[in-house]
Tab-separated table of C-alpha atoms in Angstrom:
chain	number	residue	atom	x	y	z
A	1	UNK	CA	0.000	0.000	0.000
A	2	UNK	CA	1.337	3.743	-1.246
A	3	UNK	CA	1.565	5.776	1.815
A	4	UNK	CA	-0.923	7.858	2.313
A	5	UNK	CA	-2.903	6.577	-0.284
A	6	UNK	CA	-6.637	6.875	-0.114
A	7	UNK	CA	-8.362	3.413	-0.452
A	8	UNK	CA	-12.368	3.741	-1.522
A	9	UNK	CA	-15.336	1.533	-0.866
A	10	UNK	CA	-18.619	1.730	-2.691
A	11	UNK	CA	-22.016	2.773	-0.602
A	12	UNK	CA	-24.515	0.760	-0.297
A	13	UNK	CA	-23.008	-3.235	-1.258
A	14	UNK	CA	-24.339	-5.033	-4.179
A	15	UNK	CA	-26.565	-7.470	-2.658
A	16	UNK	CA	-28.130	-5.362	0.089
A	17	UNK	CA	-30.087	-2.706	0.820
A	18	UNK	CA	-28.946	0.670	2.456
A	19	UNK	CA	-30.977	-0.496	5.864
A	20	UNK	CA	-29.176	-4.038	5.635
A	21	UNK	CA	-25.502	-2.200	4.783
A	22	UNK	CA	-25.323	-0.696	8.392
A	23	UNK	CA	-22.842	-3.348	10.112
A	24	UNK	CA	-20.694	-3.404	7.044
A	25	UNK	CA	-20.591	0.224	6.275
A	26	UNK	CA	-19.530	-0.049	10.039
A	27	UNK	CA	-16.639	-2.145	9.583
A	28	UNK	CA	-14.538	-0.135	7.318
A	29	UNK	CA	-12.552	2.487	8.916
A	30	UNK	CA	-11.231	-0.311	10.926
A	31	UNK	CA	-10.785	-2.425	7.821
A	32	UNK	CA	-8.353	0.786	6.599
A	33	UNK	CA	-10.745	2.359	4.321
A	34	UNK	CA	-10.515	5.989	4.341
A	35	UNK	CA	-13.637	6.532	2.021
A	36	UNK	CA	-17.087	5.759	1.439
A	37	UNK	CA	-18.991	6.955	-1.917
A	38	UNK	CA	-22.374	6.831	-3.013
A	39	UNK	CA	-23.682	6.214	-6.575
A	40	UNK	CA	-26.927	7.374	-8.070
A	41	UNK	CA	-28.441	5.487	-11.663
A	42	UNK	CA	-31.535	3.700	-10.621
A	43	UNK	CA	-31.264	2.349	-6.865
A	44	UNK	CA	-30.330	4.516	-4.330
A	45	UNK	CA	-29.745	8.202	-4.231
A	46	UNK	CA	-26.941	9.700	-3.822
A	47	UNK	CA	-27.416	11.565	-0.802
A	48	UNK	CA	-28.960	9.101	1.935
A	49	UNK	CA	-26.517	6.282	2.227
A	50	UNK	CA	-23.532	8.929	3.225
A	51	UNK	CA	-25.869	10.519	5.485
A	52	UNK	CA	-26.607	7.595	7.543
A	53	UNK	CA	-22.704	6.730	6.986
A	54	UNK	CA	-21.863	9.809	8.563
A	55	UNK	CA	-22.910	8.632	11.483
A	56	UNK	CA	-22.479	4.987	10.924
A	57	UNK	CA	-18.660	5.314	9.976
A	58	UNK	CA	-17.092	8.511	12.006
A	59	UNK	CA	-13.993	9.560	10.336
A	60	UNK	CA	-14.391	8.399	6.876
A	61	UNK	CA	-14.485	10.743	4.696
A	62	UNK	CA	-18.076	10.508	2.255
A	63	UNK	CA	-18.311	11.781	-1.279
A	64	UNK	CA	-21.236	11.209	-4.055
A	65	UNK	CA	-20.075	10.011	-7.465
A	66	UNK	CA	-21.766	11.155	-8.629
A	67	UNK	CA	-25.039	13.369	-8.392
A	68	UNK	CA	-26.209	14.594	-11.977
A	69	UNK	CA	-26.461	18.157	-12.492
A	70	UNK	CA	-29.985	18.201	-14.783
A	71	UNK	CA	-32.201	16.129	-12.328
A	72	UNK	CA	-32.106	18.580	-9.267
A	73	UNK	CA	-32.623	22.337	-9.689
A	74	UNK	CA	-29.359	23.745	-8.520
A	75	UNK	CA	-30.784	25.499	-5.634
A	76	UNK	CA	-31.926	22.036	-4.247
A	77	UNK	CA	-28.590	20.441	-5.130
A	78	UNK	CA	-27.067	23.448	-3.326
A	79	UNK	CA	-29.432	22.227	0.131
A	80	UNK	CA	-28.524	18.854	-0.104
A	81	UNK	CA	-24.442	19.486	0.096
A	82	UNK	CA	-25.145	21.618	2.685
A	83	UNK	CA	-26.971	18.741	4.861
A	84	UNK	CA	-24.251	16.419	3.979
A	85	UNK	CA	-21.476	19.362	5.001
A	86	UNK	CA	-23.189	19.868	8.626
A	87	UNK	CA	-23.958	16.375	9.298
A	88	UNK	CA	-19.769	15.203	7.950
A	89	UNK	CA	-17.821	18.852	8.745
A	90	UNK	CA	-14.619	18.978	6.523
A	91	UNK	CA	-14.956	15.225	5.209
A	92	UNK	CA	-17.956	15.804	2.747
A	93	UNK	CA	-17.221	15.593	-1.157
A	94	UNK	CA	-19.311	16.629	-3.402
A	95	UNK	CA	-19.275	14.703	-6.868
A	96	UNK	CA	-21.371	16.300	-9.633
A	97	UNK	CA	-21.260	15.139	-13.523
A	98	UNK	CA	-23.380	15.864	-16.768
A	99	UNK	CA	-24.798	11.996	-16.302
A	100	UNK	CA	-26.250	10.486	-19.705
A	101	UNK	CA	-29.456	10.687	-21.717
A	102	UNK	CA	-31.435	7.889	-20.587
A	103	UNK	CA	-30.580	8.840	-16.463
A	104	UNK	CA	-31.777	12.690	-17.419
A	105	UNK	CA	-34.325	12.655	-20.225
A	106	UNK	CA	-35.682	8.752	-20.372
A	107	UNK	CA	-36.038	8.174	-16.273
A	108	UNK	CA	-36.303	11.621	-14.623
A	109	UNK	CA	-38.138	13.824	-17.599
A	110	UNK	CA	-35.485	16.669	-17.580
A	111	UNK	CA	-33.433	17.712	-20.568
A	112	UNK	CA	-30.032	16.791	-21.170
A	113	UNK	CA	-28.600	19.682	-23.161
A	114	UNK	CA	-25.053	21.273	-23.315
A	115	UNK	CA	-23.990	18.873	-21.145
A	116	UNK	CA	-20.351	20.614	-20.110
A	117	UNK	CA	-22.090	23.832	-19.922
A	118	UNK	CA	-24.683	22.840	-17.286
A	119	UNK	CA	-21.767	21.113	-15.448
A	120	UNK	CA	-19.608	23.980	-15.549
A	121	UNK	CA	-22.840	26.530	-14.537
A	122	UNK	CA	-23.638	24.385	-11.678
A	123	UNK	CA	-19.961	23.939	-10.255
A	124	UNK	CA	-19.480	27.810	-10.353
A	125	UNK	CA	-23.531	28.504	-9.003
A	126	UNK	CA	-22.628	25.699	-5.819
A	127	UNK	CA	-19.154	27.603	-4.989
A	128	UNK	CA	-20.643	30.538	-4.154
A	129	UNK	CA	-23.969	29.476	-2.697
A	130	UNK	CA	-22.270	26.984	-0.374
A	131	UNK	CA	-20.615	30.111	1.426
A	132	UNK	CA	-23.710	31.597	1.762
A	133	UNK	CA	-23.427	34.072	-0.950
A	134	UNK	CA	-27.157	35.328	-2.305
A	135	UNK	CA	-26.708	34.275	-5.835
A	136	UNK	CA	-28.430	36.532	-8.242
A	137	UNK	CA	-26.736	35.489	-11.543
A	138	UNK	CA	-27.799	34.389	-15.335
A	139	UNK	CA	-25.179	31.521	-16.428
A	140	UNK	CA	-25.429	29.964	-19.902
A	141	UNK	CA	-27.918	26.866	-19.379
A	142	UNK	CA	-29.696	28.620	-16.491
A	143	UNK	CA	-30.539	31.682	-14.502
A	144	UNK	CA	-30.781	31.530	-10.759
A	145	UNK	CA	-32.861	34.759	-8.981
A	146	UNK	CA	-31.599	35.744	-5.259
A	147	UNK	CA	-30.776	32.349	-4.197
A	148	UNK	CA	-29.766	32.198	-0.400
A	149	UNK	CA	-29.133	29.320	1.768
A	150	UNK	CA	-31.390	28.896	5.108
A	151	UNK	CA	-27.970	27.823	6.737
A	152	UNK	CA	-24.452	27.797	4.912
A	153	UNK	CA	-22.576	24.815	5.827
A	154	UNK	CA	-19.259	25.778	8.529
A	155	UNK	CA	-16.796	24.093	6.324
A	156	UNK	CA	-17.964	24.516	2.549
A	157	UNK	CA	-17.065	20.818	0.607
A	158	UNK	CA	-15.072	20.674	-2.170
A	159	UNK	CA	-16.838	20.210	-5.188
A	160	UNK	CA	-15.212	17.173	-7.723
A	161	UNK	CA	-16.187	16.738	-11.324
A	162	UNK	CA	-17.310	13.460	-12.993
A	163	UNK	CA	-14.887	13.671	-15.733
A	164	UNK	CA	-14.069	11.547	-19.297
A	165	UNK	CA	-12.047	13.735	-21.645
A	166	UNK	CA	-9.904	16.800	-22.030
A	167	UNK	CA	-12.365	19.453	-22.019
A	168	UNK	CA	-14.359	18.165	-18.698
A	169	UNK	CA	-10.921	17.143	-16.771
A	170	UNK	CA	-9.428	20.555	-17.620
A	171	UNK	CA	-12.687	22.307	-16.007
A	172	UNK	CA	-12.420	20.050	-13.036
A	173	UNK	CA	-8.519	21.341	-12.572
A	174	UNK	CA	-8.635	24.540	-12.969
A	175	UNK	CA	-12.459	25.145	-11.453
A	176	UNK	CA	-13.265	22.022	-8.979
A	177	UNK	CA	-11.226	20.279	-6.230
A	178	UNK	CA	-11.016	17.356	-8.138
A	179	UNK	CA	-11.924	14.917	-11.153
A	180	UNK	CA	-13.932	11.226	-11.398
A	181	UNK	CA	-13.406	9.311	-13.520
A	182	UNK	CA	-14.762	5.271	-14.430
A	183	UNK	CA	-13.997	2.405	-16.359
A	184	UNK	CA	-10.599	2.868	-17.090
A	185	UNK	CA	-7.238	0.354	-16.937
A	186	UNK	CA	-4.080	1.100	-14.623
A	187	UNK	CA	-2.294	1.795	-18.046
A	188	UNK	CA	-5.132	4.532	-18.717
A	189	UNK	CA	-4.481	7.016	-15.421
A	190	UNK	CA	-1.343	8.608	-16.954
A	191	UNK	CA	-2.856	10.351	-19.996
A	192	UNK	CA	-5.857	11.185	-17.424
A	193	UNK	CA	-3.101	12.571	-14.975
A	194	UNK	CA	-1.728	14.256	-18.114
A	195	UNK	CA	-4.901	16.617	-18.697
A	196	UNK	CA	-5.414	17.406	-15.015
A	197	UNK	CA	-1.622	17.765	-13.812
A	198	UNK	CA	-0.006	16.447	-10.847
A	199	UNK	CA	-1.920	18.201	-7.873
A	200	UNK	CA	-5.576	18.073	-8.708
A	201	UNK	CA	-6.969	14.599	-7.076
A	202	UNK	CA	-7.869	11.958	-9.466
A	203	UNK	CA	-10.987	9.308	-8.122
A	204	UNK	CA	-11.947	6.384	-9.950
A	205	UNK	CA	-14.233	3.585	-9.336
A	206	UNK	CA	-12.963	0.646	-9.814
A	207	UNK	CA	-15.015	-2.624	-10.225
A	208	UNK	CA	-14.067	-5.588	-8.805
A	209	UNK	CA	-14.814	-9.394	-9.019
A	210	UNK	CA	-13.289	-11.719	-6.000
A	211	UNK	CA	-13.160	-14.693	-7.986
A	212	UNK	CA	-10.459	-17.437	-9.712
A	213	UNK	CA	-13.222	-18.447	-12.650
A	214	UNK	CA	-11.816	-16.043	-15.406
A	215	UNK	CA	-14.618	-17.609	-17.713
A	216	UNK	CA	-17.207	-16.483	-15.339
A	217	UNK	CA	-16.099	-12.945	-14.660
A	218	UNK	CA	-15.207	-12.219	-18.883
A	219	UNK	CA	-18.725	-13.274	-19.072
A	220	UNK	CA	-20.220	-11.339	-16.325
A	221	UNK	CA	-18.181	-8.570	-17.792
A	222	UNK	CA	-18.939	-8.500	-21.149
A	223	UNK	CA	-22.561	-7.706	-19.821
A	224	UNK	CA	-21.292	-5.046	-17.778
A	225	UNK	CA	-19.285	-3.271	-20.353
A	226	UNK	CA	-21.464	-3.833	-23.107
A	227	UNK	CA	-24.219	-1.620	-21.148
A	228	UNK	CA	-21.606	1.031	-20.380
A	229	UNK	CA	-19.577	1.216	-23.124
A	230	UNK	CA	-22.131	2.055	-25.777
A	231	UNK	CA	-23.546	5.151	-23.971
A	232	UNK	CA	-21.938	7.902	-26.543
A	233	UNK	CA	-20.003	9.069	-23.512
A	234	UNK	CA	-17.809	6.226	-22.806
A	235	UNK	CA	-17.663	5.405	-26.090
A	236	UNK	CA	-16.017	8.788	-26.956
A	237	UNK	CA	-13.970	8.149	-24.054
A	238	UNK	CA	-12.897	4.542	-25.346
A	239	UNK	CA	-12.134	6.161	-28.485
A	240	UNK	CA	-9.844	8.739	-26.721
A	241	UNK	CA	-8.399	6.089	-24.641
A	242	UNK	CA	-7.409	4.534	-27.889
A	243	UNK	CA	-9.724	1.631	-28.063
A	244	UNK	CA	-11.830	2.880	-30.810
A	245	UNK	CA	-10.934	0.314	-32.623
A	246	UNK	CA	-10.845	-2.912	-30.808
A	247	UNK	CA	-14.264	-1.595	-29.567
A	248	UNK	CA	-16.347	-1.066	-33.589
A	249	UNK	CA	-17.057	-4.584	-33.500
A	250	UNK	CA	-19.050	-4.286	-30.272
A	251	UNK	CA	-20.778	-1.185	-31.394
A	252	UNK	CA	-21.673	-2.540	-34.871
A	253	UNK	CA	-23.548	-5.267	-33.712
A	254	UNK	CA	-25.390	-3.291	-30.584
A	255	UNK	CA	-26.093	-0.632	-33.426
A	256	UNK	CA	-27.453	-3.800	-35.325
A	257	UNK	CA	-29.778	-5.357	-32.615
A	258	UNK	CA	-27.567	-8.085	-32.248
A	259	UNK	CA	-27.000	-7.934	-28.718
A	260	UNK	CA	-25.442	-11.194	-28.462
A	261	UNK	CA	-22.905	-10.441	-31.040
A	262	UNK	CA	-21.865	-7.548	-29.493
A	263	UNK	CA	-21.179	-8.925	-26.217
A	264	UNK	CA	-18.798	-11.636	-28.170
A	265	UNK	CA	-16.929	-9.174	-29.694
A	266	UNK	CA	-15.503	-7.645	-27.126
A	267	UNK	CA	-12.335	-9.020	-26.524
A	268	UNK	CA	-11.192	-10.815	-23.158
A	269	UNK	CA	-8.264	-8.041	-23.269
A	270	UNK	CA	-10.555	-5.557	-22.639
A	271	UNK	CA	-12.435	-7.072	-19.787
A	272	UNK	CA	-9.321	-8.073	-18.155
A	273	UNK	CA	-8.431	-4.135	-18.753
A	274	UNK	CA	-11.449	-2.581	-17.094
A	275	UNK	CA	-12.708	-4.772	-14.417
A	276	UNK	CA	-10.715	-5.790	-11.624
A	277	UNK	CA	-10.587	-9.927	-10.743
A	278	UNK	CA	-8.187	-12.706	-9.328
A	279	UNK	CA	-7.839	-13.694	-6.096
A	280	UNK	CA	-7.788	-10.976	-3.401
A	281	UNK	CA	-4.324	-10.725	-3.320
A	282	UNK	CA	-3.702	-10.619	-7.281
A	283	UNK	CA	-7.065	-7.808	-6.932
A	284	UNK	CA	-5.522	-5.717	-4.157
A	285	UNK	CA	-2.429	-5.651	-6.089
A	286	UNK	CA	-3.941	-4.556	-9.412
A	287	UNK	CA	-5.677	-2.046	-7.477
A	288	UNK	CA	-2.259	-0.665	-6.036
A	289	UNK	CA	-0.895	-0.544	-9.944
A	290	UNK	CA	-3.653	2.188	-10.464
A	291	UNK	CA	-2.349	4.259	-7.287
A	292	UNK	CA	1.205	3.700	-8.404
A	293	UNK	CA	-0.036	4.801	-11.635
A	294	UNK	CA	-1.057	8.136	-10.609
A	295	UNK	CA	-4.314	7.415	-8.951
A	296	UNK	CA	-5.491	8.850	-5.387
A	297	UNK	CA	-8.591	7.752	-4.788
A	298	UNK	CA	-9.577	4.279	-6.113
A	299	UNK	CA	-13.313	3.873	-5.254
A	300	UNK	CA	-14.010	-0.411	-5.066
A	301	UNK	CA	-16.950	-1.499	-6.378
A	302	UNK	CA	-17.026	-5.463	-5.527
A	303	UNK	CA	-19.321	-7.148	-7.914
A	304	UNK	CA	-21.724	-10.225	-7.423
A	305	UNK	CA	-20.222	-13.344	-9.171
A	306	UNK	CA	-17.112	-14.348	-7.201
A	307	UNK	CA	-16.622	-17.221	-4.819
A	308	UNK	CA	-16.711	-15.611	-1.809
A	309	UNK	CA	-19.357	-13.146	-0.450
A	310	UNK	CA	-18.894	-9.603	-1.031
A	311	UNK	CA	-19.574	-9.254	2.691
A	312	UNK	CA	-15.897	-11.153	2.863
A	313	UNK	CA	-14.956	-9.279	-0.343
A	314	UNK	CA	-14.931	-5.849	1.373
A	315	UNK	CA	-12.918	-7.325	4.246
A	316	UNK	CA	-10.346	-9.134	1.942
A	317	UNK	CA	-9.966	-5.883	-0.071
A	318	UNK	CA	-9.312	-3.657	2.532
A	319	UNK	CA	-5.920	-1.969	2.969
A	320	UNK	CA	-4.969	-3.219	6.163
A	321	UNK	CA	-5.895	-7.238	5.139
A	322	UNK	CA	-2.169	-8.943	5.934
């Protein structure tokens, strides 16, 4: 383990709930974890499971990754950071990203329009309203009329951006405390360091299969990646990354219908790339070639499928496991 290296854990697990999660969520600042983070798609908001981990898990720092910026009015977004700052002081993070289509438009009826724009307008309305500022102020994708919060959070969190390419993980250097980024290889973090430079902090969820059956987990991830990497995001990402190539099989045949196609032609290379699997050991130490790679926050994500119980997962994973 890198000194001082952060060392992430995914809130809530896999194959609970957020009520069943308590005891485990419990467990890991003394497993070493320094982090918990929340997602949001389709199962649990983004904003609950670090509250109750706030008090579940003193000491661990808790940080959404992320919270889309075009299914909460700003102001709102603004209150619910502000909760999360009280209830954690100084160890609340605040991820925000442009999300995709089908989470914006498809499930929650909102528009998904100049995506960087809206992430960028949000980011600079939250900095100021989180200090209390009245915000009276017309940004590009929206306009925001005397704005005040009720209560302004003591310690203000930093703000990180869910970030994919050059444009998006310049902002989050230069504007945010930080960048997030997702389905990536320990070979990928350097060109990602690259666009964001050496002092801006660099998260990444990372997903992870306990388990020896390689045939099991390529299959299990072929699934997985085939319903990620054909969102136009990641595949513009891929195609950055330099796997444009390797990839146009895949998106031929989803393009076609043919979803069973698609999910053959994605090579094992990739799959071994992007998700995490071996033993623990061989899992903890792939994990530590992403820190050494220029990673500081790796964000585990243990995945249904292995031989053990992600229960045991977590505690196998953890930093301080001998």
């Amino acid at each position: 383990m890198a000194t001082g290296a952060r060392w992430g854990m995914t809130i809530p697990f896999y194959d609970r709930s957020l009520a069943d999660s308590r005891d485990l969520i419990a467990e890991l600042p003394g497993l070493g974890y320094t982090d918990a983070w929340s997602a949001e798609v389709n199962g649990v908001d983004g904003f609950v499971p670090l509250a109750m981990a706030a008090e579940w898990a003193p000491g661990v720092r808790l940080g959404s990754a992320i919270v889309p910026v075009s299914t909460r009015g700003p102001g709102l977004l603004a209150m619910s950071a502000a909760t999360l700052a009280d209830l954690a002081p100084g160890r609340f993070v605040l991820g925000i990203g442009a999300s995709s289509p089908a989470i914006v438009e498809r499930w929650n009826a909102g528009e998904f329009v100049k995506p960087f724009a809206r992430t960028r307008d949000t980011l600079r309305f939250l900095k100021k309203a989180l200090t209390g500022e009245k915000v009276t102020e017309k940004y590009e994708t929206f306009e925001i009329k005397g704005f005040r919060l009720e209560r302004a959070p003591k310690v203000s969190p930093k703000i990180v951006l869910a970030a994919l390419r050059p444009r998006m993980l310049r902002l989050a250097a230069e504007e945010a405390d930080g960048a997030i980024t997702n389905w990536l290889s320990p070979q990928d973090v350097p060109k990602i360091r690259a666009e964001i430079g050496p002092d801006t902090e660099l998260i990444a969820r990372l997903f992870v299969c306990v388990s020896t059956d390689t045939g099991k987990v390529r299959e299990l991830g072929r699934w997985m990646l085939a319903s990620y990497l054909t969102v136009p995001v990641y595949a513009a990402f891929h195609d950055w990354l330099g796997r444009g190539e390797v990839l146009r099989p895949m998106h031929e045949a989803w393009a076609a219908g043919d979803r069973q196609a698609a999910l053959k032609a994605i090579p094992d290379e990739v799959v071994d790339d992007l998700i995490v699997h071996g033993d623990a050991a061989t899992c903890r130490a792939r994990i530590q070639q992403y820190v050494d790679n220029g990673l500081d926050t790796p964000v585990l994500a243990p995945i249904p499928g292995g031989e053990i119980p992600i229960a045991q997962a977590v505690r196998d994973l953890a930093p301080n496991r001998e």
